[in-house]
Tab-separated table of N, CA and C and ligand atoms in Angstrom:
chain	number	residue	atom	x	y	z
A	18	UNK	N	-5.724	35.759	89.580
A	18	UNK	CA	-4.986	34.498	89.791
A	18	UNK	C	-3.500	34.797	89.943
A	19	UNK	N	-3.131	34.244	91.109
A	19	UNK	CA	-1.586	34.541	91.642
A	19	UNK	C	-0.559	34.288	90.375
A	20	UNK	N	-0.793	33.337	89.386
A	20	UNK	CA	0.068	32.660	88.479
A	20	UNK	C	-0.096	33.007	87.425
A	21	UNK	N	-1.163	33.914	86.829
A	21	UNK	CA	-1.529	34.358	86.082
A	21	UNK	C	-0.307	35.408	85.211
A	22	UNK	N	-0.287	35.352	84.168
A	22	UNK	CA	0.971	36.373	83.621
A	22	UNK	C	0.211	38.060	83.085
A	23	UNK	N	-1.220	37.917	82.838
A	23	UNK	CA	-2.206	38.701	82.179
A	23	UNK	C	-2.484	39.528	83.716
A	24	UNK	N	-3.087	38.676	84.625
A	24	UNK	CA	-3.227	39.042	85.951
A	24	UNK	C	-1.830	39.734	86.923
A	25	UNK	N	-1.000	39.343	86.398
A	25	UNK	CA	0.001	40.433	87.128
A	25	UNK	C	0.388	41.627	85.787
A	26	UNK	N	0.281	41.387	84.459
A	26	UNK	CA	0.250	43.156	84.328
A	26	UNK	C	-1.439	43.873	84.746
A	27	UNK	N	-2.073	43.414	85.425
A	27	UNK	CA	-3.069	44.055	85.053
A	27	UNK	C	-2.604	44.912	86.969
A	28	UNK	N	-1.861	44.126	88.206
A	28	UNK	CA	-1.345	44.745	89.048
A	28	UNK	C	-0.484	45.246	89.035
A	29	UNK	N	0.362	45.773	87.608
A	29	UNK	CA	1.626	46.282	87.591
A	29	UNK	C	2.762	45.634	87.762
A	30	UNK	N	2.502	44.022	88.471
A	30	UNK	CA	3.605	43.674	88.674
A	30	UNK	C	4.764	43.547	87.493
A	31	UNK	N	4.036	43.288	85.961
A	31	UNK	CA	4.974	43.228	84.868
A	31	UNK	C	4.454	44.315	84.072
A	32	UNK	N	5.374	45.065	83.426
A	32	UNK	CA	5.429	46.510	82.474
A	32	UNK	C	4.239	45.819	81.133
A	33	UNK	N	3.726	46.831	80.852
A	33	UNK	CA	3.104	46.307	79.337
A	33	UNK	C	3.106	47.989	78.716
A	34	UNK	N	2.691	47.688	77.614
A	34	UNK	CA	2.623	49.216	76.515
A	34	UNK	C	1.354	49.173	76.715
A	35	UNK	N	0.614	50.092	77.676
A	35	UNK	CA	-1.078	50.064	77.684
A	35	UNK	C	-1.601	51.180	76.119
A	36	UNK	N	-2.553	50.977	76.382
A	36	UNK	CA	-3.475	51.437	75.122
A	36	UNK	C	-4.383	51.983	75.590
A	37	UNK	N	-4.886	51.042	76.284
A	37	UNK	CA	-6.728	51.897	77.050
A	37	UNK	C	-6.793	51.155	78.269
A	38	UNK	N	-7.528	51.937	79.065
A	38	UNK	CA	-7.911	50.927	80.558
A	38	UNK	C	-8.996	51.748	81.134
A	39	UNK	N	-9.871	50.665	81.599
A	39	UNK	CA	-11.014	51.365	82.430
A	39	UNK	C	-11.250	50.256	83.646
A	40	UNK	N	-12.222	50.629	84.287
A	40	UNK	CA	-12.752	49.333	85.667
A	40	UNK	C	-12.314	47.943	85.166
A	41	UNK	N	-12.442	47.842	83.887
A	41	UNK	CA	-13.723	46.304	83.563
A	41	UNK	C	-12.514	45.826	82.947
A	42	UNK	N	-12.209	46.683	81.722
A	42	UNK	CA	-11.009	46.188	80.514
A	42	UNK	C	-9.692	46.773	80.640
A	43	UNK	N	-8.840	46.195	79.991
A	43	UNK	CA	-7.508	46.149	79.784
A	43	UNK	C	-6.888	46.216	78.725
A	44	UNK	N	-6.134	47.425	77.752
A	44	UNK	CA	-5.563	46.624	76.166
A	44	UNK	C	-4.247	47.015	76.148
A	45	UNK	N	-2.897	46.494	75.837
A	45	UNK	CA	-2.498	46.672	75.965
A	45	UNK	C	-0.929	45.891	74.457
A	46	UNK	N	-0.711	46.149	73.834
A	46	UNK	CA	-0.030	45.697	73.216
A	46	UNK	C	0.849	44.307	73.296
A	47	UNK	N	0.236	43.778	72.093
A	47	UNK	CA	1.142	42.135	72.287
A	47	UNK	C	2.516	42.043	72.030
A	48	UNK	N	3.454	41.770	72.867
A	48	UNK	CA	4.669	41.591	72.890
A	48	UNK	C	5.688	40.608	71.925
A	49	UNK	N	4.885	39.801	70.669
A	49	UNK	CA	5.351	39.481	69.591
A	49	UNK	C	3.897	39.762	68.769
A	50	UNK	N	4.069	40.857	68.231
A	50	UNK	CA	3.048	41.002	67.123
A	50	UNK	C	2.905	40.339	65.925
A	51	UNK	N	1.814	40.083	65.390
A	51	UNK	CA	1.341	39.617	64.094
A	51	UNK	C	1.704	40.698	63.215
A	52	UNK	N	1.545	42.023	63.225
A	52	UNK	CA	1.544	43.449	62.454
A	52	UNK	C	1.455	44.215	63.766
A	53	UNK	N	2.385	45.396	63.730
A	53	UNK	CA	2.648	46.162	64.459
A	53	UNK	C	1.263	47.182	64.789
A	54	UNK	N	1.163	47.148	66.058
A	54	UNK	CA	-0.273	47.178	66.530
A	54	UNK	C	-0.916	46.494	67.183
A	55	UNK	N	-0.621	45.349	67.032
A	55	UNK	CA	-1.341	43.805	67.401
A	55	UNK	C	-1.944	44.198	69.019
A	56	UNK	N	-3.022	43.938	69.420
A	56	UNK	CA	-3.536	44.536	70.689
A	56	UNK	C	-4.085	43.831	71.335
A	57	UNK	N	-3.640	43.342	72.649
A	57	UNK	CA	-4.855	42.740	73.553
A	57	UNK	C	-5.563	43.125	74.204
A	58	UNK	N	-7.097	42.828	74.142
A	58	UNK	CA	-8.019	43.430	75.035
A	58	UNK	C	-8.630	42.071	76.131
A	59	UNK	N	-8.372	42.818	77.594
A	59	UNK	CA	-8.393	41.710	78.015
A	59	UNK	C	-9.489	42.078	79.314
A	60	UNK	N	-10.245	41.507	79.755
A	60	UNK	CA	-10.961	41.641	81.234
A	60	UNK	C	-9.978	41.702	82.572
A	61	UNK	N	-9.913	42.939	82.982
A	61	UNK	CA	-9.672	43.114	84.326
A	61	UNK	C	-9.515	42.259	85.319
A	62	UNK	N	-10.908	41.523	85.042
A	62	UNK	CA	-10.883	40.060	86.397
A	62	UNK	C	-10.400	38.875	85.426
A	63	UNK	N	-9.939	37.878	86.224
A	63	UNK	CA	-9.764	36.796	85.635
A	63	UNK	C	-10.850	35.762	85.094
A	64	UNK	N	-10.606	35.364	84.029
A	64	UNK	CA	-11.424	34.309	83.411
A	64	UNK	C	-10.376	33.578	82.344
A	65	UNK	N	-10.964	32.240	82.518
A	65	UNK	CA	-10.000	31.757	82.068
A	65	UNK	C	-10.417	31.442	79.779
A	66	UNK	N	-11.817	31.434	79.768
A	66	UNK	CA	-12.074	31.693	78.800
A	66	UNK	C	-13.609	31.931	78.311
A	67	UNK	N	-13.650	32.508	77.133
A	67	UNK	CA	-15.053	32.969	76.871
A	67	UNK	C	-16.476	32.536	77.484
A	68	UNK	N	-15.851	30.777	77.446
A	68	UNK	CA	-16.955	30.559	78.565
A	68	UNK	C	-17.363	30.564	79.813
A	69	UNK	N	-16.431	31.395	80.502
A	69	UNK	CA	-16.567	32.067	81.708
A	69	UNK	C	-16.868	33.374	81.800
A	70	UNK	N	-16.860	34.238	81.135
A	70	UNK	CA	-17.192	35.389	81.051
A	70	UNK	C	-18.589	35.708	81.197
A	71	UNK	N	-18.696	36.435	82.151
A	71	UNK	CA	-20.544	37.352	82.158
A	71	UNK	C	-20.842	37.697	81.075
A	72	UNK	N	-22.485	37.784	80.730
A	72	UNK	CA	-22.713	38.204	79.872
A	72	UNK	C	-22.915	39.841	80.127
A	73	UNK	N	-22.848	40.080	81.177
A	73	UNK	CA	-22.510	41.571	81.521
A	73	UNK	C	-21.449	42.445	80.934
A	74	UNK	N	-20.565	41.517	80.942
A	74	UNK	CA	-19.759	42.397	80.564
A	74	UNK	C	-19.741	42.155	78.785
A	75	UNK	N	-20.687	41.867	78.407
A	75	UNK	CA	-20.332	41.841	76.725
A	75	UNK	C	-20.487	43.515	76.315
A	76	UNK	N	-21.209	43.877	76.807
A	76	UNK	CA	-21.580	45.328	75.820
A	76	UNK	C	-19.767	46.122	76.265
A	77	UNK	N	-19.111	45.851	77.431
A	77	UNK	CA	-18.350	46.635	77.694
A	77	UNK	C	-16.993	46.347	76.905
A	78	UNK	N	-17.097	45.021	76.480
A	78	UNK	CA	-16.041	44.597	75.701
A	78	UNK	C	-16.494	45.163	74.100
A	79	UNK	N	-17.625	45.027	73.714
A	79	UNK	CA	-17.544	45.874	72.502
A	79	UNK	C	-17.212	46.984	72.171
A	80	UNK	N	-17.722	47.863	73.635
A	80	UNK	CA	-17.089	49.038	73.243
A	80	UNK	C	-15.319	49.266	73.311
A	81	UNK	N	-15.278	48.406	73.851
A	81	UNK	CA	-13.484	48.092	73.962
A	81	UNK	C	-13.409	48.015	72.959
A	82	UNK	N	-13.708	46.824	71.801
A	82	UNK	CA	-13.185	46.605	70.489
A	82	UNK	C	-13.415	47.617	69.765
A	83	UNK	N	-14.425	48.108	69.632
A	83	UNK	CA	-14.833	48.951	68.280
A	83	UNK	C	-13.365	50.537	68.848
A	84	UNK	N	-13.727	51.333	69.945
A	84	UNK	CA	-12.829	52.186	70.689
A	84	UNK	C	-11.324	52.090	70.421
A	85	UNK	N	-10.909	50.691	70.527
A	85	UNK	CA	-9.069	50.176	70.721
A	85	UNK	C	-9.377	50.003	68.916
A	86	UNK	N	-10.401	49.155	68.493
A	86	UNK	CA	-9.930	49.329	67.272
A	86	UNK	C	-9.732	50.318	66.571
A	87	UNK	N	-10.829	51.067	66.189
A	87	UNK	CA	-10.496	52.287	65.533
A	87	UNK	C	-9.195	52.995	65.710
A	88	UNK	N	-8.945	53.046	67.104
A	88	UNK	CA	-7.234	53.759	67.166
A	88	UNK	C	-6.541	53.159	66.673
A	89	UNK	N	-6.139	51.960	66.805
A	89	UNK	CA	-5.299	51.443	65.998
A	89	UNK	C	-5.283	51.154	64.584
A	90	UNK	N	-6.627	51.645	63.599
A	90	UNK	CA	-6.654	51.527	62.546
A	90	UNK	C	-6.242	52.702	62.189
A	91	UNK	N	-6.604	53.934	62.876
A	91	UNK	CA	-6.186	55.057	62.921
A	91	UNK	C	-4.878	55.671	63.039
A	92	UNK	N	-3.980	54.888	63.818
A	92	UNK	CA	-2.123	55.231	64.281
A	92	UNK	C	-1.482	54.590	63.206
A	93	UNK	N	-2.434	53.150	62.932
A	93	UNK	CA	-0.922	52.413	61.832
A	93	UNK	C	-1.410	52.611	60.792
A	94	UNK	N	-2.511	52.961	59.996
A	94	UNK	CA	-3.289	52.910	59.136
A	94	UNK	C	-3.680	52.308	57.951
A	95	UNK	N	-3.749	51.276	59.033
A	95	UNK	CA	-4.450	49.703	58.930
A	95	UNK	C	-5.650	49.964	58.174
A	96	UNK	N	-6.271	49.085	57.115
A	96	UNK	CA	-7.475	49.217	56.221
A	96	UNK	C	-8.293	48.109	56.659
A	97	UNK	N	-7.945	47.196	57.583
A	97	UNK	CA	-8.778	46.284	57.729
A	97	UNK	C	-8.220	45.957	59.342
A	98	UNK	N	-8.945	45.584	60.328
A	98	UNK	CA	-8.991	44.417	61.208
A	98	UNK	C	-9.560	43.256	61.777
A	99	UNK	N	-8.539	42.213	62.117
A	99	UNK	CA	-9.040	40.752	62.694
A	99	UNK	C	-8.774	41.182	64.427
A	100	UNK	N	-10.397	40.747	64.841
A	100	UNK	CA	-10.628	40.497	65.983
A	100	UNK	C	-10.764	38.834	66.226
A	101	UNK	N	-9.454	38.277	67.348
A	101	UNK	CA	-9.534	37.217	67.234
A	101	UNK	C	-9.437	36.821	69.007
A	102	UNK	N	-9.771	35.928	69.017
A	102	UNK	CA	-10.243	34.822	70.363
A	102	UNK	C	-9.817	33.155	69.925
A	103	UNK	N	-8.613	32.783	70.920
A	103	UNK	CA	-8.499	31.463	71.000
A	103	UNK	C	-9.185	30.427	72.025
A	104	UNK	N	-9.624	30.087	72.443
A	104	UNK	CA	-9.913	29.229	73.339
A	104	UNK	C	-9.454	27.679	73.857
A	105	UNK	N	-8.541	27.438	74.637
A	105	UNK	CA	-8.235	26.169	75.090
A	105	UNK	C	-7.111	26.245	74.090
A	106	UNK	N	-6.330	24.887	74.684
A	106	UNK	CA	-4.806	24.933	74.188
A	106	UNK	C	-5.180	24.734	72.662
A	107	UNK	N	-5.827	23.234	72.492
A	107	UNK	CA	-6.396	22.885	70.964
A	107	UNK	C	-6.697	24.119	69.766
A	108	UNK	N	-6.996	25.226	70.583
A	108	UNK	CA	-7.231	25.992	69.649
A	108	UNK	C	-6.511	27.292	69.741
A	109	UNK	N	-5.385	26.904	70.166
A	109	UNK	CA	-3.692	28.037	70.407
A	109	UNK	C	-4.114	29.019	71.844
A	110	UNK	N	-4.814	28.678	72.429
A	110	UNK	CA	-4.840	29.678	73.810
A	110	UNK	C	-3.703	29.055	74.438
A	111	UNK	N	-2.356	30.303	75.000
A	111	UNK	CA	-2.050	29.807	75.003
A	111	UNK	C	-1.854	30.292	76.960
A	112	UNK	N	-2.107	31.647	77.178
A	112	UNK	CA	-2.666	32.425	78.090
A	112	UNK	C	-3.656	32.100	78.609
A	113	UNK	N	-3.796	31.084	79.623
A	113	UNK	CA	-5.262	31.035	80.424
A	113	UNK	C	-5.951	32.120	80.777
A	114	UNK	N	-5.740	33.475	80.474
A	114	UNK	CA	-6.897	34.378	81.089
A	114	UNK	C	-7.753	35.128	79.588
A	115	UNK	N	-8.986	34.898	79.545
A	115	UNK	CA	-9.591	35.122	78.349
A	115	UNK	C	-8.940	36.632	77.658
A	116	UNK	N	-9.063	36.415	76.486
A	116	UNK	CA	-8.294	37.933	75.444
A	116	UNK	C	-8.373	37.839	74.213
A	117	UNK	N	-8.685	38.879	73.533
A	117	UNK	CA	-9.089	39.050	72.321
A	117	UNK	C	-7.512	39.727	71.682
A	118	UNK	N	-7.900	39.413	70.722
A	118	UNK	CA	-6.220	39.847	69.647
A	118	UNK	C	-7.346	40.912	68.728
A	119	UNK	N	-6.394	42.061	69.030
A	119	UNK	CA	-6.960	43.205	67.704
A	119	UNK	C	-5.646	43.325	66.395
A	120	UNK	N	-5.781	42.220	65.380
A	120	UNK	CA	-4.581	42.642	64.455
A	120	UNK	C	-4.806	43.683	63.170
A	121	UNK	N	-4.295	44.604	63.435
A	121	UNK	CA	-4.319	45.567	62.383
A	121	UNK	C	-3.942	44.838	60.963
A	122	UNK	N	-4.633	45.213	59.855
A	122	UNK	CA	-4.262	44.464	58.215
A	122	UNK	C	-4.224	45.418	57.429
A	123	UNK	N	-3.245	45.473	56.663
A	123	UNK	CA	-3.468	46.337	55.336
A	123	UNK	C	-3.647	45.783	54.036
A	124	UNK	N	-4.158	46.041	53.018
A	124	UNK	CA	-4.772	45.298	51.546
A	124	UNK	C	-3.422	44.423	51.238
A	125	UNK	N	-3.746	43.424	50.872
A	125	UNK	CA	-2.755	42.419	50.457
A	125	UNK	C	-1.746	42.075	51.423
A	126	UNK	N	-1.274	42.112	52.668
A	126	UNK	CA	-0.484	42.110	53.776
A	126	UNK	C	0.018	40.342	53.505
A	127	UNK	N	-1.253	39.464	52.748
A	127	UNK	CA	-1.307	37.963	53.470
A	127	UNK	C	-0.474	37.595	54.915
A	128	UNK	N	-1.254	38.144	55.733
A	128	UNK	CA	-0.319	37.698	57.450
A	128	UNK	C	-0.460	36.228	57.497
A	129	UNK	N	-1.918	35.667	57.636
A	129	UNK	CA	-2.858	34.696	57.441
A	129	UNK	C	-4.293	34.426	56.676
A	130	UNK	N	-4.510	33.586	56.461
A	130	UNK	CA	-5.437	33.241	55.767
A	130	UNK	C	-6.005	31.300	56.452
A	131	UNK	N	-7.177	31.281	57.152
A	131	UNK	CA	-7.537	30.071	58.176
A	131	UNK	C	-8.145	29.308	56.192
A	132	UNK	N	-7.826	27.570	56.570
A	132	UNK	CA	-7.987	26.940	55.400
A	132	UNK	C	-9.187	26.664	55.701
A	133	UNK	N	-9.664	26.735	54.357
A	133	UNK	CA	-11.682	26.219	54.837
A	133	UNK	C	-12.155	24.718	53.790
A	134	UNK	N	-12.722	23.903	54.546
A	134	UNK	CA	-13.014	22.524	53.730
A	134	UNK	C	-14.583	23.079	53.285
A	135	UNK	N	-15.355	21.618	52.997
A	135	UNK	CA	-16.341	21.217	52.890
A	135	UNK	C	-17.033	19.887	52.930
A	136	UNK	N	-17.891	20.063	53.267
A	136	UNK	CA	-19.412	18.988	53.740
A	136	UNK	C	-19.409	17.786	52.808
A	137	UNK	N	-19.025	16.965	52.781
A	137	UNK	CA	-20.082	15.479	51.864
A	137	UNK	C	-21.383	16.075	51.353
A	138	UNK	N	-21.930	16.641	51.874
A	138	UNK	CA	-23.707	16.474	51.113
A	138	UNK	C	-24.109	17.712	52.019
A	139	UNK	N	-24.987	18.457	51.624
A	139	UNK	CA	-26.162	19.338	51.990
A	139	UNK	C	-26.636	18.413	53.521
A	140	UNK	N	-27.222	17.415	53.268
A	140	UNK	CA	-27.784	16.548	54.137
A	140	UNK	C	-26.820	16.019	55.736
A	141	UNK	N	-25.550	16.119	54.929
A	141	UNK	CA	-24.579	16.036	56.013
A	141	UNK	C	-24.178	17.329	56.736
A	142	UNK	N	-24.665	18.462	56.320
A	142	UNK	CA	-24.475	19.932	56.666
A	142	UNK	C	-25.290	20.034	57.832
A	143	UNK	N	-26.514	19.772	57.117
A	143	UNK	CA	-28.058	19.902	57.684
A	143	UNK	C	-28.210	19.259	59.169
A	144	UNK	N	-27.466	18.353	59.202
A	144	UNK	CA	-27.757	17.091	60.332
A	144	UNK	C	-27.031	17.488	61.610
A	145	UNK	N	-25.548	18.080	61.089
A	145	UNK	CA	-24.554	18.621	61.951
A	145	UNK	C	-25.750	19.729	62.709
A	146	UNK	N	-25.609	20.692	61.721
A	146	UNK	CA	-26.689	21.625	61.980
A	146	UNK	C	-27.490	21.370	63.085
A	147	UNK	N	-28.650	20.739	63.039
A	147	UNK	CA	-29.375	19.988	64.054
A	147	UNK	C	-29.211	19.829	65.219
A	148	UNK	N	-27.835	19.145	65.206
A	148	UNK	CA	-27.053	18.166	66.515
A	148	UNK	C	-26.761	19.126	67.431
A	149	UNK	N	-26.094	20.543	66.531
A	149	UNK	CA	-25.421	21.136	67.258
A	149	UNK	C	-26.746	22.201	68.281
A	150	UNK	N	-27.951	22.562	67.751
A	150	UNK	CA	-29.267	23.051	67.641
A	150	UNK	C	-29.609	21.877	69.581
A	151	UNK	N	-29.369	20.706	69.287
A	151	UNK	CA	-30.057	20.170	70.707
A	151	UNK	C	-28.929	20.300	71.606
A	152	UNK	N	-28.161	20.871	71.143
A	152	UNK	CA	-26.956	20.195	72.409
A	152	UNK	C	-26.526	22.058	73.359
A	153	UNK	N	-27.470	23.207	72.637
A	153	UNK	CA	-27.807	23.888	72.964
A	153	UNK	C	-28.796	24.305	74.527
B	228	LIG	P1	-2.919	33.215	72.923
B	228	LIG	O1	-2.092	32.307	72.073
B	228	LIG	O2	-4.255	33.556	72.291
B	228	LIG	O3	-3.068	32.707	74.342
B	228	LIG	O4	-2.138	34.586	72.947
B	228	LIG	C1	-1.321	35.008	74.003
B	228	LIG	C2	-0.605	36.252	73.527
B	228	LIG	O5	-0.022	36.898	74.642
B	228	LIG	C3	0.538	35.978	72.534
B	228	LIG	O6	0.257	36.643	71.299
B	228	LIG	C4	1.763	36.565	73.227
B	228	LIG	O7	2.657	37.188	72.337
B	228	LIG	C5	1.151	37.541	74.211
B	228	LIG	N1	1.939	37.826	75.396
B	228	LIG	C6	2.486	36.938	76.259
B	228	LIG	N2	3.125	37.571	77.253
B	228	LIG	C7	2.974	38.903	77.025
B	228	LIG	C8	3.407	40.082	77.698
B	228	LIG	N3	4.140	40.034	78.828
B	228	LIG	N4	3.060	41.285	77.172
B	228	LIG	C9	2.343	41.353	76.026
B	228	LIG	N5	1.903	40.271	75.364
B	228	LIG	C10	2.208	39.067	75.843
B	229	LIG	ZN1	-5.438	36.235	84.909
């Protein structure tokens, strides 16, 4: 995509700190990091989000993650990482072309922590459950 900002480093037109690159994938360091390291792995072709993506290319993106991760747990020596995916503005995408965030963590870092609620009732769990089961 001509307008794309992901899609022109992936033609060179804009500099990035690469990491790894093959046919398919792209990783290349995020330009305001969460923790130094912070990594995007991104598809070669454009998509604008997970739900555009082949399922072809899933095995090739794992090996992206597990590959980019380990190095980078390995260079900063990071004890933990978050592999993360936003999707749509609502949920901070803020880059239309699909990309995974590799953030390196070390024990006690608190970078983030996502707040977690709970259900009214078992029964109200259960039902969601369900809904979400037909709409499949
Ligand atoms: P998201 O909010 O999931 O769409 O994340 C987009 C990410 O792209 C942000 O973390 C930005 O810091 C990062 N980003 C934007 N422009 C660049 C760039 N030119 N090079 C590296 N990272 C970038
Ligand atoms: Zn793009």
């Amino acid at each position: 995509m001509s307008d794309c900002i992901f899609c022109k480093i992936i033609d060179g037109e804009i500099p990035c700190a690469k990491v790894y690159e093959d046919e398919d994938i792209l990783a290349f360091l995020d330009i305001a990091p969460i923790s130094k390291g912070h990594t995007l792995v991104i598809p070669t072709k454009h998509y604008n989000n997970l739900f555009e993506i082949p399922e072809e290319l899933g095995a090739k993106l794992i090996f992206a993650f597990k590959k980019v991760g380990q190095g980078i747990m390995k260079a900063t020596g990071a004890t933990g990482i978050n592999v993360v995916m936003n999707n749509f503005a609502s949920a901070g995408q803020v880059v239309p072309h699909a990309h995974w965030h590799l953030i390196p963590r070390i024990e006690g870092d608190n970078l983030f922590k996502i707040t977690q609620g709970k259900y009214d009732s078992n029964d109200e769990m259960q039902k969601l459950a369900d809904k979400i089961n037909k709409c499949l």
